[in-house]
């Protein structure tokens, strides 16, 4: 199985997000691999471990995105490729998906492409479906389990997760999969993996290298970004001599405030 896993570099989720003068800032929060993408990397590695082949981590982003790729290498990916081009730094997902699809096409011979369900900074969740559409591959989104993989027969069966339950889907390969957190528990990078990743050579492909030609302008624009208004809250402690007395007081207050 030749597998690609797409990883994005994002700010740490513990970062405090602020909006100043219409610009979003994560302060000096460290940049990390998008947390959802760790699940995609783990599942890509497990699929390779079960069926052979190799896993290539792929990212579109600035030079700093190397760190996300190094994390994927440290977890066990065999290779990593960074697509980086000044023209790709301020584009929307229509353009990012074009770059990812072109890079997957250039790598060639891929059976499965794994994605996280969404990126924690832009949160659109549309990139996997857009890449699948561009490649002409089936998109298996919100996948919570791989139930059967048949590399010889070139098919895959997965469970898709919904609020109400699960849906089993069978698809021909090559296919694209976006994963949810239920799929697996990501491994920690090993010491040996971190050493290997620190020495790895990560090729950088420009837009021209992947045959993108003129980079289209983003179709979307961010007209305004603002922080949601702060909600004023107050805390009232319910006291009393017994649990019954406190419960009665609490029920009376809830009725008074029309909560019940
Ligand atoms: C006008 C405009 C300007 C923008 N400018 C910037 C900017 O300057 N800097 C910036 O960081 N973003 C910018 N963005 C956001 C950028 O377009 C999105 O980050 C990108 O389209 C991916 O969408 P998403 O982050 O919502 O990913 P989602 O669709 O939520 O991600 C789903 C999955 O797709 C994969 N994926 C997503 N992005 C990548 C990637 N780059 N490489 C590899 N895999 C990926 C991951 O597996 C991820 O889990 C801009 C958007 C617009 C509309």
CSV table of C-alpha atoms in Angstrom, one decimal, residues 36 117-118 141-144 159-167 180-182:
chain,number,residue,atom,x,y,z
A,36,UNK,CA,-6.6,15.9,14.1
A,117,UNK,CA,-11.3,15.8,9.7
A,118,UNK,CA,-10.4,19.5,10.0
A,141,UNK,CA,-15.1,11.3,5.2
A,142,UNK,CA,-15.5,11.1,9.0
A,143,UNK,CA,-14.1,7.6,9.1
A,144,UNK,CA,-14.1,6.0,12.6
A,159,UNK,CA,-17.2,2.8,9.1
A,160,UNK,CA,-18.3,6.4,8.9
A,161,UNK,CA,-19.3,8.0,12.2
A,162,UNK,CA,-22.5,10.0,12.6
A,163,UNK,CA,-24.3,11.3,15.7
A,164,UNK,CA,-27.0,8.7,15.2
A,165,UNK,CA,-24.7,5.7,14.5
A,166,UNK,CA,-22.4,4.3,11.9
A,167,UNK,CA,-22.5,3.8,8.2
A,180,UNK,CA,-12.2,11.2,13.3
A,181,UNK,CA,-10.6,10.8,16.7
A,182,UNK,CA,-12.4,7.5,17.3
